[in-house]
Coordinates of C-alpha atoms in Angstrom, one line a residue:
Chain A
M599 CA 107.0 104.6 84.6
I600 CA 108.6 104.8 88.0
K601 CA 110.0 101.7 89.5
Q602 CA 108.0 100.9 92.6
K603 CA 110.3 100.1 95.4
N604 CA 109.1 98.2 98.5
S605 CA 106.5 96.7 96.2
V606 CA 103.4 95.4 97.9
Y607 CA 103.3 92.5 95.4
S608 CA 105.0 89.2 95.5
P609 CA 104.9 86.2 93.1
T610 CA 102.7 84.0 95.4
E611 CA 100.5 87.0 96.2
R612 CA 100.1 87.5 92.5
L613 CA 99.1 83.9 91.8
I614 CA 96.5 83.9 94.6
N615 CA 95.3 87.3 93.4
G616 CA 94.7 86.0 89.9
V617 CA 92.9 82.8 91.1
F618 CA 90.7 84.2 93.9
K619 CA 90.8 87.9 94.6
E620 CA 90.7 89.2 91.0
N621 CA 89.6 86.1 89.2
P622 CA 89.2 87.4 85.7
I623 CA 85.8 85.7 85.1
F624 CA 84.1 85.5 88.5
V625 CA 85.3 88.8 90.0
L626 CA 86.5 91.1 87.2
V627 CA 84.1 89.7 84.6
L628 CA 86.6 90.3 81.8
G629 CA 87.0 88.4 78.6
I630 CA 83.5 87.1 78.6
C631 CA 83.3 86.6 74.8
P632 CA 85.7 83.6 74.7
T633 CA 84.2 82.4 78.0
L634 CA 80.8 82.1 76.6
A635 CA 81.9 80.8 73.3
T636 CA 84.4 78.1 74.1
T637 CA 83.1 76.5 77.3
T638 CA 80.8 74.1 75.5
S639 CA 82.9 71.3 77.1
A640 CA 85.3 71.1 79.9
V641 CA 88.2 70.1 77.5
N642 CA 87.6 73.2 75.4
G643 CA 87.5 75.4 78.4
L644 CA 90.7 74.0 79.7
G645 CA 92.4 74.3 76.3
M646 CA 91.3 77.9 75.9
G647 CA 92.3 78.8 79.4
L648 CA 95.8 77.3 79.1
T649 CA 96.3 79.0 75.7
T650 CA 95.3 82.3 77.1
A651 CA 97.4 81.7 80.2
V652 CA 100.5 81.2 78.1
V653 CA 99.8 84.3 76.1
L654 CA 99.1 86.3 79.2
A655 CA 102.3 85.3 81.0
L656 CA 104.6 85.8 78.0
S657 CA 103.1 89.1 76.8
N658 CA 103.2 90.4 80.4
V659 CA 106.9 89.6 80.6
I660 CA 107.8 91.3 77.3
I661 CA 105.6 94.3 78.0
S662 CA 107.2 94.6 81.4
L663 CA 110.7 94.5 80.0
L664 CA 109.8 97.1 77.4
R665 CA 107.8 99.3 79.8
N666 CA 110.6 102.0 79.9
V667 CA 111.1 101.8 76.1
I668 CA 107.5 102.0 74.9
P669 CA 106.4 105.7 74.7
D670 CA 103.2 106.4 76.5
K671 CA 101.4 107.7 73.5
V672 CA 101.8 104.6 71.4
R673 CA 101.6 102.1 74.2
I674 CA 98.3 100.6 73.2
P675 CA 99.4 99.7 69.6
A676 CA 102.7 98.5 71.0
F677 CA 100.9 96.2 73.5
I678 CA 98.6 94.9 70.8
V679 CA 101.5 94.1 68.5
I680 CA 103.2 92.2 71.2
I681 CA 100.1 90.3 72.3
A682 CA 99.0 89.6 68.7
S683 CA 102.5 88.2 67.9
F684 CA 102.3 85.8 70.8
V685 CA 98.8 84.7 69.9
T686 CA 99.8 84.0 66.3
M687 CA 102.8 82.0 67.6
M688 CA 100.5 80.0 69.8
E689 CA 98.1 79.5 67.0
L690 CA 100.9 78.1 64.7
I691 CA 102.3 75.9 67.5
L692 CA 98.8 74.5 68.3
Q693 CA 98.1 73.9 64.7
A694 CA 101.4 72.1 64.3
Y695 CA 101.5 70.0 67.5
I696 CA 98.0 69.9 69.0
P697 CA 95.7 69.9 66.0
V698 CA 92.8 68.5 67.9
L699 CA 92.7 71.5 70.2
Y700 CA 93.3 73.8 67.3
N701 CA 90.3 72.5 65.5
S702 CA 88.0 72.6 68.5
L703 CA 88.9 76.2 69.4
G704 CA 88.9 77.5 65.9
I705 CA 88.4 81.2 65.5
Y706 CA 88.7 81.8 69.2
I707 CA 92.5 81.4 69.2
P708 CA 93.1 84.5 67.1
L709 CA 90.4 86.2 69.1
I710 CA 92.6 86.0 72.2
V711 CA 94.3 89.1 70.8
V712 CA 91.2 91.2 71.7
N713 CA 90.6 89.4 75.0
C714 CA 90.4 92.3 77.5
I715 CA 92.2 90.4 80.2
V716 CA 95.4 90.3 78.2
L717 CA 95.4 94.0 77.4
G718 CA 94.0 94.8 80.8
R719 CA 96.9 93.2 82.6
A720 CA 99.4 94.8 80.3
E721 CA 97.9 98.2 81.0
T722 CA 97.3 97.9 84.7
F723 CA 100.2 95.7 85.8
A724 CA 102.9 94.8 83.4
S725 CA 103.5 98.3 82.2
K726 CA 104.3 99.3 85.8
E727 CA 105.9 96.3 87.6
N728 CA 109.0 94.3 87.0
A729 CA 109.2 91.3 84.7
I730 CA 109.1 88.6 87.4
L731 CA 106.1 90.0 89.1
S732 CA 104.4 90.6 85.7
F733 CA 105.1 87.0 84.8
F734 CA 103.4 85.7 87.9
D735 CA 100.6 88.1 87.6
G736 CA 99.9 86.9 84.0
L737 CA 100.3 83.3 85.2
G738 CA 97.9 83.8 88.1
M739 CA 95.3 85.5 85.9
G740 CA 95.8 82.8 83.3
I741 CA 95.3 80.0 85.9
G742 CA 92.3 81.8 87.3
F743 CA 90.9 82.1 83.8
T744 CA 91.6 78.4 83.1
I745 CA 90.0 77.3 86.3
A746 CA 86.9 79.4 85.7
L747 CA 86.6 78.2 82.1
T748 CA 87.1 74.6 83.0
I749 CA 84.4 74.7 85.7
I750 CA 81.9 76.5 83.5
G751 CA 82.7 74.1 80.7
A752 CA 82.3 71.1 83.0
F753 CA 78.9 72.3 84.2
R754 CA 77.7 73.0 80.7
E755 CA 78.9 69.7 79.4
W756 CA 77.4 67.9 82.3
L757 CA 74.0 69.4 82.1
G758 CA 73.9 69.9 78.3
A759 CA 75.4 66.7 77.1
G760 CA 75.4 64.4 80.2
K761 CA 79.2 64.1 80.2
I762 CA 82.2 65.5 81.9
F763 CA 85.5 65.6 80.0
G764 CA 83.9 63.3 77.5
F765 CA 82.9 60.6 80.0
H766 CA 79.3 59.9 80.8
A767 CA 78.4 61.3 84.1
M768 CA 74.6 61.2 84.2
P769 CA 72.1 58.4 84.5
S770 CA 71.4 56.8 81.1
N771 CA 67.8 58.0 81.1
Y772 CA 68.9 61.6 81.5
V773 CA 67.8 63.8 78.7
P774 CA 70.4 66.5 78.1
V775 CA 69.2 70.1 78.4
T776 CA 70.6 71.3 75.1
I777 CA 70.3 75.0 76.0
F778 CA 73.3 74.6 78.4
V779 CA 75.7 74.0 75.5
L780 CA 74.2 76.9 73.6
A781 CA 75.2 80.5 74.3
P782 CA 72.4 81.2 76.9
G783 CA 73.5 78.3 78.9
A784 CA 76.9 79.9 79.3
F785 CA 75.2 82.9 80.9
F786 CA 73.2 80.8 83.2
V787 CA 76.1 78.8 84.4
L788 CA 78.4 81.8 84.8
A789 CA 75.7 83.7 86.8
F790 CA 75.1 80.8 89.1
L791 CA 78.8 80.1 89.7
T792 CA 79.5 83.8 90.4
A793 CA 76.6 83.9 92.8
I794 CA 77.7 80.8 94.6
Q795 CA 81.3 82.0 95.1
N796 CA 80.0 85.5 96.2
K797 CA 77.8 83.8 98.7
I798 CA 80.6 81.8 100.1
K799 CA 82.7 84.9 100.5
I800 CA 79.9 86.8 102.2
L801 CA 79.1 83.9 104.5
G802 CA 82.7 83.6 105.4
T803 CA 83.0 87.3 106.3
R804 CA 79.8 87.1 108.3
N805 CA 81.1 84.2 110.3
G806 CA 84.2 86.2 111.1
K807 CA 86.6 84.2 109.0
D808 CA 89.6 85.9 107.5
M809 CA 88.6 86.2 103.8
S810 CA 91.2 88.7 103.0
K811 CA 93.2 86.1 101.0
I812 CA 90.4 85.0 98.8
G813 CA 88.0 88.0 99.1
S814 CA 87.2 89.8 96.0
G815 CA 89.6 92.6 95.0
C816 CA 86.9 95.2 95.1
N817 CA 85.5 94.3 98.5
D818 CA 86.7 97.5 100.1
D819 CA 85.8 101.0 99.0
C820 CA 87.4 102.4 95.9
L821 CA 89.2 105.1 97.8
N822 CA 91.5 102.5 99.4
C823 CA 91.7 100.1 96.5
P824 CA 95.4 99.1 96.1
D825 CA 94.8 98.9 92.4
K826 CA 93.1 102.2 92.1
N827 CA 96.1 103.6 90.3
G828 CA 95.2 101.0 87.6
C829 CA 92.0 102.9 87.0
D830 CA 93.5 106.3 86.3
H831 CA 96.8 105.2 84.8
S832 CA 98.1 107.7 82.4
F833 CA 95.0 108.6 80.4
Y834 CA 96.8 111.9 80.7
D835 CA 100.0 113.0 79.1
T836 CA 102.2 112.6 82.2
S837 CA 105.4 113.2 80.2
V838 CA 105.3 117.0 81.0
N839 CA 105.5 116.4 84.7
D840 CA 107.9 113.5 84.6
K841 CA 110.6 115.3 86.6
S842 CA 108.5 116.6 89.4
E843 CA 106.9 113.2 89.7
I844 CA 110.2 111.5 90.2
K845 CA 111.3 114.1 92.7
E846 CA 108.3 113.6 94.8
D847 CA 108.6 109.9 94.6
T848 CA 112.1 109.8 95.9
N849 CA 111.0 112.1 98.7
H850 CA 108.4 109.7 99.6
I851 CA 110.8 106.9 99.8
K852 CA 113.3 108.9 101.8
N853 CA 110.7 109.9 104.4
S854 CA 108.9 106.6 104.7
L855 CA 106.3 108.2 106.8
P856 CA 105.4 111.8 105.9
V857 CA 105.9 114.3 108.7
I858 CA 105.0 118.0 108.5
E859 CA 108.5 119.0 109.8
N860 CA 110.4 117.8 106.8
N861 CA 112.5 120.1 104.7
A862 CA 111.2 119.4 101.3
S863 CA 109.4 121.9 99.1
D864 CA 106.0 123.2 99.9
D865 CA 104.4 121.1 97.2
V866 CA 105.6 117.9 98.7
K867 CA 104.4 119.0 102.2
I868 CA 101.0 119.6 100.9
E869 CA 101.0 116.1 99.4
D870 CA 102.2 114.8 102.7
N871 CA 99.5 116.5 104.5
I872 CA 97.0 114.9 102.3
N873 CA 98.6 111.6 103.0
N874 CA 98.3 112.3 106.7
A875 CA 94.7 113.2 106.2
H876 CA 94.1 110.0 104.4
Q877 CA 95.8 107.9 107.0
S878 CA 94.0 109.6 109.9
K879 CA 90.8 108.4 108.3
P880 CA 89.3 105.5 110.1
E881 CA 90.1 102.3 108.2
R882 CA 87.1 100.4 107.1
K883 CA 86.7 96.6 107.2
D884 CA 90.3 96.3 107.8
N885 CA 91.8 93.9 110.3
T886 CA 95.1 92.6 109.0
G887 CA 98.2 94.6 109.5
K888 CA 99.6 93.5 106.1
K889 CA 96.7 94.9 104.3
D890 CA 97.1 98.2 106.2
D891 CA 100.6 98.5 105.0
S892 CA 99.7 97.9 101.4
K893 CA 97.0 100.4 101.7
K894 CA 99.3 103.1 103.0
S895 CA 101.7 102.7 100.2
A896 CA 98.9 102.5 97.8
V897 CA 97.5 105.8 99.0
K898 CA 101.0 107.3 98.8
K899 CA 101.4 106.1 95.3
D900 CA 98.0 107.3 94.6
T901 CA 98.5 110.8 95.8
T902 CA 101.7 111.2 93.8
K903 CA 99.8 110.3 90.8
K904 CA 96.8 112.4 91.8
K905 CA 99.0 115.5 92.0
V906 CA 100.2 115.1 88.5
V907 CA 96.8 114.2 87.3
K908 CA 95.3 117.2 89.0
D909 CA 97.9 119.5 87.4
N910 CA 97.1 118.1 84.0
V911 CA 93.4 118.4 84.6
V912 CA 93.7 122.0 85.5
K913 CA 96.0 122.7 82.6
E914 CA 93.7 121.0 80.2
Y915 CA 90.7 122.8 81.4
V916 CA 92.5 126.1 80.8
E917 CA 93.3 125.0 77.3
G918 CA 89.7 123.9 76.9
D919 CA 90.8 120.6 75.7
I920 CA 88.3 118.2 77.1
A921 CA 89.0 115.5 74.7
K922 CA 92.1 114.7 76.5
E923 CA 90.2 114.0 79.6
E924 CA 89.5 110.6 80.9
P925 CA 87.2 108.7 78.6
A926 CA 84.6 108.4 81.3
M927 CA 84.3 112.2 81.2
E928 CA 83.5 112.3 77.6
G929 CA 79.9 111.5 78.4
L930 CA 79.6 114.7 80.5
V931 CA 77.2 117.4 79.5
E932 CA 78.5 120.9 79.5
G933 CA 76.9 121.9 82.8
D934 CA 78.7 119.1 84.5
I935 CA 82.0 120.2 83.2
T936 CA 81.6 123.7 84.6
K937 CA 80.6 122.2 87.9
Q938 CA 83.7 120.1 87.8
D939 CA 85.7 123.2 86.9
I940 CA 84.4 125.2 89.8
A941 CA 85.1 122.3 92.1
K942 CA 88.7 122.1 90.9
D943 CA 89.0 125.9 91.4
E944 CA 87.8 125.7 94.9
I945 CA 90.2 123.0 95.7
S946 CA 93.2 124.9 94.3
K947 CA 92.0 127.9 96.3
K948 CA 91.9 125.9 99.4
V949 CA 95.4 124.5 98.7
N950 CA 96.6 128.1 98.2
I951 CA 95.2 129.1 101.5
K952 CA 97.0 126.3 103.1
K953 CA 100.2 127.3 101.5
E954 CA 99.8 130.8 102.9
A955 CA 99.0 129.4 106.3
E956 CA 102.1 127.4 106.2
Q957 CA 104.2 130.3 105.1
K958 CA 102.7 132.4 107.9
A959 CA 103.8 129.8 110.3
G960 CA 107.3 130.8 109.2
S961 CA 110.5 128.9 109.1
G962 CA 110.1 127.4 112.5
R963 CA 107.5 124.8 111.6
K964 CA 107.9 123.1 114.9
K965 CA 105.9 126.1 116.4
I966 CA 102.7 124.8 114.8
T967 CA 100.6 123.6 117.6
A968 CA 99.0 120.2 117.6
K969 CA 95.7 122.0 117.3
Q970 CA 96.7 123.9 114.2
Q971 CA 98.1 120.7 112.7
K972 CA 94.8 119.1 113.3
E973 CA 93.0 122.0 111.7
I974 CA 95.2 121.8 108.6
K975 CA 94.6 118.1 108.4
E976 CA 90.9 118.6 108.7
D977 CA 91.0 121.1 105.9
E978 CA 93.1 118.9 103.7
K979 CA 90.7 116.0 104.3
K980 CA 87.8 118.1 103.3
A981 CA 89.5 119.4 100.2
K982 CA 90.5 115.9 99.3
E983 CA 87.0 114.6 99.8
A984 CA 85.5 117.4 97.8
E985 CA 87.9 116.4 95.0
Y986 CA 86.9 112.8 95.2
R987 CA 83.2 113.8 95.2
S988 CA 83.6 115.9 92.2
E989 CA 85.5 113.1 90.5
L990 CA 82.8 110.6 91.4
D991 CA 80.3 112.9 89.8
A992 CA 82.2 112.8 86.7
Y993 CA 82.0 109.1 86.4
S994 CA 79.1 107.5 84.6
S995 CA 76.2 106.3 86.7
T996 CA 77.4 102.7 86.5
D997 CA 80.6 103.6 88.3
E998 CA 78.7 105.2 91.1
D999 CA 77.6 101.7 92.2
S1000 CA 81.1 100.3 92.2
E1001 CA 81.6 100.7 95.9
E1002 CA 78.7 98.4 96.6
S1003 CA 79.1 95.8 93.9
E1004 CA 82.3 93.9 94.2
G1005 CA 82.3 92.4 90.8
E1006 CA 82.8 95.8 89.1
K1007 CA 86.1 97.4 88.3
Chain B
M687 CA 107.0 116.6 66.0
K688 CA 110.3 115.2 67.1
N689 CA 108.6 113.1 69.8
M690 CA 106.1 111.9 67.3
L691 CA 108.8 110.6 65.0
K692 CA 110.6 109.0 67.9
D693 CA 107.4 107.2 69.0
A694 CA 106.7 106.0 65.5
L695 CA 110.2 104.7 65.2
I696 CA 110.0 102.8 68.5
L697 CA 106.7 101.3 67.5
M698 CA 108.2 100.4 64.1
A699 CA 111.1 98.7 65.8
I700 CA 108.8 96.7 68.0
T701 CA 106.7 95.7 65.0
L702 CA 109.8 94.6 63.1
V703 CA 111.1 92.5 65.9
A704 CA 107.7 90.9 66.4
G705 CA 107.5 90.2 62.7
A706 CA 110.9 88.6 62.7
F707 CA 109.9 86.3 65.6
L708 CA 106.7 85.4 63.8
G709 CA 108.6 84.5 60.7
L710 CA 110.9 82.3 62.8
V711 CA 108.0 80.5 64.4
H712 CA 106.3 80.1 61.0
E713 CA 109.4 78.6 59.5
I714 CA 109.6 76.1 62.4
T715 CA 106.0 75.1 62.3
K716 CA 105.5 75.1 58.6
K717 CA 106.5 71.5 58.1
P718 CA 104.7 70.0 61.0
I719 CA 101.5 71.9 60.0
T720 CA 101.6 70.5 56.4
Q721 CA 102.3 67.0 57.9
Q722 CA 99.3 67.4 60.3
Q723 CA 97.0 68.5 57.5
E724 CA 98.2 65.6 55.3
K725 CA 97.7 63.2 58.2
A726 CA 94.2 64.5 58.9
K727 CA 93.3 64.0 55.2
T728 CA 94.7 60.5 55.0
D729 CA 93.0 59.6 58.3
A730 CA 89.7 60.9 56.9
Y731 CA 90.2 58.9 53.7
A732 CA 91.1 55.7 55.6
E733 CA 88.0 56.2 57.7
V734 CA 85.6 56.4 54.8
F735 CA 87.4 53.6 52.9
K736 CA 88.6 51.1 55.4
D737 CA 89.4 48.4 52.8
A738 CA 91.7 50.5 50.8
D739 CA 95.4 50.2 51.1
H740 CA 96.5 53.5 49.6
F741 CA 95.1 56.5 47.8
T742 CA 96.3 58.5 44.9
V743 CA 95.0 61.8 43.5
M744 CA 92.8 61.2 40.5
E745 CA 94.5 62.6 37.4
G746 CA 92.5 64.9 35.2
F747 CA 90.2 66.0 38.0
D748 CA 88.9 69.5 37.2
T749 CA 86.9 71.5 39.8
D750 CA 85.3 73.6 37.1
Q751 CA 84.2 70.6 35.2
A752 CA 82.9 69.0 38.4
L753 CA 81.0 72.2 39.2
S754 CA 79.3 72.2 35.8
V755 CA 78.3 68.6 36.3
L756 CA 76.7 69.5 39.6
H757 CA 75.0 72.6 38.1
E758 CA 73.4 70.4 35.4
N759 CA 71.9 68.3 38.2
N760 CA 70.6 71.3 40.1
F761 CA 73.2 71.2 42.9
D762 CA 74.0 74.9 43.2
N763 CA 75.4 75.0 46.7
E764 CA 77.9 72.1 46.6
K765 CA 81.4 71.9 45.3
I766 CA 83.6 68.9 44.7
T767 CA 87.0 69.9 46.1
E768 CA 89.0 66.7 45.6
V769 CA 88.7 63.2 44.3
M770 CA 91.1 60.4 45.4
M771 CA 91.2 56.9 43.9
A772 CA 91.3 54.1 46.5
F773 CA 93.4 51.1 45.6
D774 CA 93.9 47.8 47.4
K775 CA 97.2 46.0 47.8
N776 CA 97.1 44.6 44.3
Q777 CA 96.7 48.0 42.7
Q778 CA 93.1 47.2 42.0
L779 CA 90.7 50.2 41.9
L780 CA 88.2 49.9 44.7
G781 CA 86.4 53.2 44.4
Y782 CA 86.7 56.9 45.0
V783 CA 87.0 59.2 47.9
I784 CA 85.1 62.4 47.0
S785 CA 85.5 65.5 49.1
V786 CA 82.5 67.7 49.1
D787 CA 82.1 71.3 50.2
S788 CA 78.6 72.2 51.1
T789 CA 78.0 75.9 51.4
E790 CA 74.5 75.4 52.8
G791 CA 75.5 74.9 56.4
Y792 CA 73.9 76.9 59.2
S793 CA 77.2 78.8 59.8
G794 CA 79.7 78.5 57.1
D795 CA 80.8 75.6 54.9
I796 CA 80.6 72.0 55.8
V797 CA 83.4 70.0 54.2
F798 CA 83.3 66.2 54.3
S799 CA 84.7 63.3 52.4
M800 CA 82.8 60.3 51.3
G801 CA 84.1 57.0 50.2
V802 CA 82.1 55.3 47.4
S803 CA 82.8 51.8 46.1
L804 CA 82.7 51.2 42.4
N805 CA 79.3 49.6 42.7
G806 CA 77.9 52.8 44.3
T807 CA 77.8 51.8 47.9
I808 CA 78.8 54.4 50.3
N809 CA 81.6 53.2 52.6
G810 CA 81.6 56.1 54.9
V811 CA 81.3 59.8 55.4
S812 CA 83.7 61.8 57.5
V813 CA 83.5 65.5 58.3
L814 CA 86.6 67.5 57.6
S815 CA 85.6 70.9 58.7
I816 CA 82.4 72.1 60.3
S817 CA 81.5 75.1 62.4
E818 CA 77.8 74.6 63.2
T819 CA 76.0 75.3 66.5
A820 CA 77.7 73.4 69.3
G821 CA 75.5 70.7 70.7
L822 CA 73.2 70.7 67.6
G823 CA 74.7 70.8 64.2
M824 CA 78.2 70.0 65.5
N825 CA 77.0 66.5 66.2
A826 CA 76.8 65.8 62.4
E827 CA 79.9 63.7 62.6
E828 CA 78.4 61.4 65.3
L829 CA 74.8 61.4 64.3
L830 CA 74.6 62.0 60.5
A831 CA 77.7 60.4 59.1
P832 CA 77.1 56.8 60.2
Q833 CA 73.7 56.8 58.7
F834 CA 75.1 56.9 55.2
A835 CA 77.5 54.1 55.5
G836 CA 76.9 50.8 53.7
K837 CA 73.9 52.1 51.7
N838 CA 73.6 51.9 48.0
V839 CA 70.9 54.2 46.8
D840 CA 70.5 56.8 44.1
Q841 CA 69.5 59.7 46.3
F842 CA 69.2 60.3 50.0
S843 CA 66.4 62.3 51.7
Y844 CA 66.0 63.3 55.3
T845 CA 63.0 62.9 57.6
K846 CA 62.1 64.1 61.0
D847 CA 59.7 61.2 61.7
G848 CA 62.2 58.4 61.9
A849 CA 63.7 56.8 58.8
T850 CA 61.8 53.8 57.4
I851 CA 63.4 53.1 54.1
E852 CA 67.1 52.8 53.2
S853 CA 67.4 56.1 51.4
Q854 CA 66.0 58.1 54.4
I855 CA 68.2 59.8 56.9
D856 CA 67.1 60.8 60.4
A857 CA 67.5 64.5 60.8
I858 CA 69.2 65.9 63.9
S859 CA 66.5 67.5 65.9
G860 CA 67.2 71.3 66.1
A861 CA 69.7 71.1 63.2
T862 CA 67.6 70.5 60.1
I863 CA 69.7 73.0 58.1
T864 CA 72.9 71.0 58.9
T865 CA 71.1 67.8 58.0
K866 CA 69.9 69.2 54.7
A867 CA 73.4 70.5 53.9
V868 CA 75.1 67.2 54.5
T869 CA 72.4 65.1 52.8
E870 CA 72.5 67.3 49.7
G871 CA 76.2 67.2 49.8
V872 CA 76.2 63.4 49.8
N873 CA 73.7 63.4 46.9
A874 CA 75.9 65.8 45.0
G875 CA 78.9 63.5 45.6
L876 CA 76.9 60.6 44.3
V877 CA 75.9 62.4 41.2
Y878 CA 79.5 63.2 40.5
F879 CA 80.5 59.6 41.3
R880 CA 78.1 58.4 38.6
T881 CA 79.8 60.6 36.0
L882 CA 83.1 59.1 37.1
S883 CA 82.0 55.5 36.9
T884 CA 80.3 55.9 33.6
G885 CA 83.3 57.8 32.3
G886 CA 85.5 55.0 33.6
N887 CA 83.4 52.4 31.9
E888 CA 83.6 54.1 28.6
N889 CA 87.4 54.1 28.8
D890 CA 87.4 50.4 29.4

């Protein structure tokens, strides 16, 4: 993976992100199995959360350090080996020094291995960013997880057993509602808590408060999601295009803002055009300058990836190897695939036309009038949109809603 | 092909290093874990036999023999896993601590130890391992175990309508299976205890 310079992330930002923006339970809704199972009491939730937090932070660090060593093809088994090792170590340590917690959590300690948050963070974050950021990312996620589990546990214990942290917290004539300490109760409490915090965020936005710091990570549309590259991260074999990818990346860094008049190769220019097209788009729901910046660089990063991805997609279609496609595409019927194919062809045609147009303009690129530039931009924008649309088609129906529902990712 | 081999080697290296670290942690925690387990056991023994000063493993205890005794008495789902002898300060035998594994639990085995005085009175019951439904069967330790203490009866039975006589145990509402498993387990322990005490008498 390429080292991301001028990263949009910082340790504190990562901590806040894990606790509020992308809280694993209330926003991402990941790792629900241990959440439902271990939150029968506040203490259990706390213990489970802290154990997971330690595993998350440590495995993130190791995976981040090894991110340039681990081959892309075997990264999932490699991640799992690392995560499983930490979980087993935690299990042994708990058994040796905190047996009470070990006994109450039981089977759910070894099950942290298959907790999707841990693998999810390894895949979307630690395998791309440096060790320090990854540590804080894991820690933030872990703390968010711990807080969520403790709150859920406290509510369930309070309603289901009349206690909080083992202390009586209800009038003595209160008859505990046993269902709250059973599995269904976990769903009820989780649903209510998620609804409440969503309501708070919505009300805050409506009253004009700046919710960008605690707003859900998926508040904005997917197109501008700073983590979008997390969604399409190397389900493709990117090794073939490694060189061109690096070249483009350095170009991006050199010309911090892409301009048509630069001297790089045609390919890069087209990419830059696409960038321009993106940036000329009216920003939605966006009021803070900082966020704007992060989005720009995210889009940049995104397009670089997109380019590679697109190449691969085309290549793989030619080879007729659909199995290598994104998992989401596996569910496609044949008709969809051809539709997809045609859409891709159209895009590449358009891109070719653009290339020609640029070549016609000759060496003196400065001669391109503002009007022409605008036209090119428009075209690029259209092409890009068409591509996104065709991609959206490819996703399963649940993903189509993801722009509206903030909880989904 | 070359790449594949390289990938495999890297993965193997990672696995080896991870294995080495696991071995290290295992070595470090081995001793504390055995200590903790021992401590948990002695705590459980002390809890079910408060008068006793120390415990020793009963010599000549045979799980198969114990199992056949239980089978003869129609206890097919219980096992005696361990028998300890409880002594007071003057090396006087006070009774036995019998660990019973009941496989009839709602989800998995329920293991508990019971302290029985020589005259057949149950001193206490303490659950060692249980994985029943949280909020229901999991309360066996708090709700069921105390009901056995201090009673001297041949056989326990459970009831849902409130215990009226000494040999009756109040079932946990919503966890009848757990109640049954524990009660049957205690009965099995008592049956085995009687073979112990009669055997002991014969030796005298």
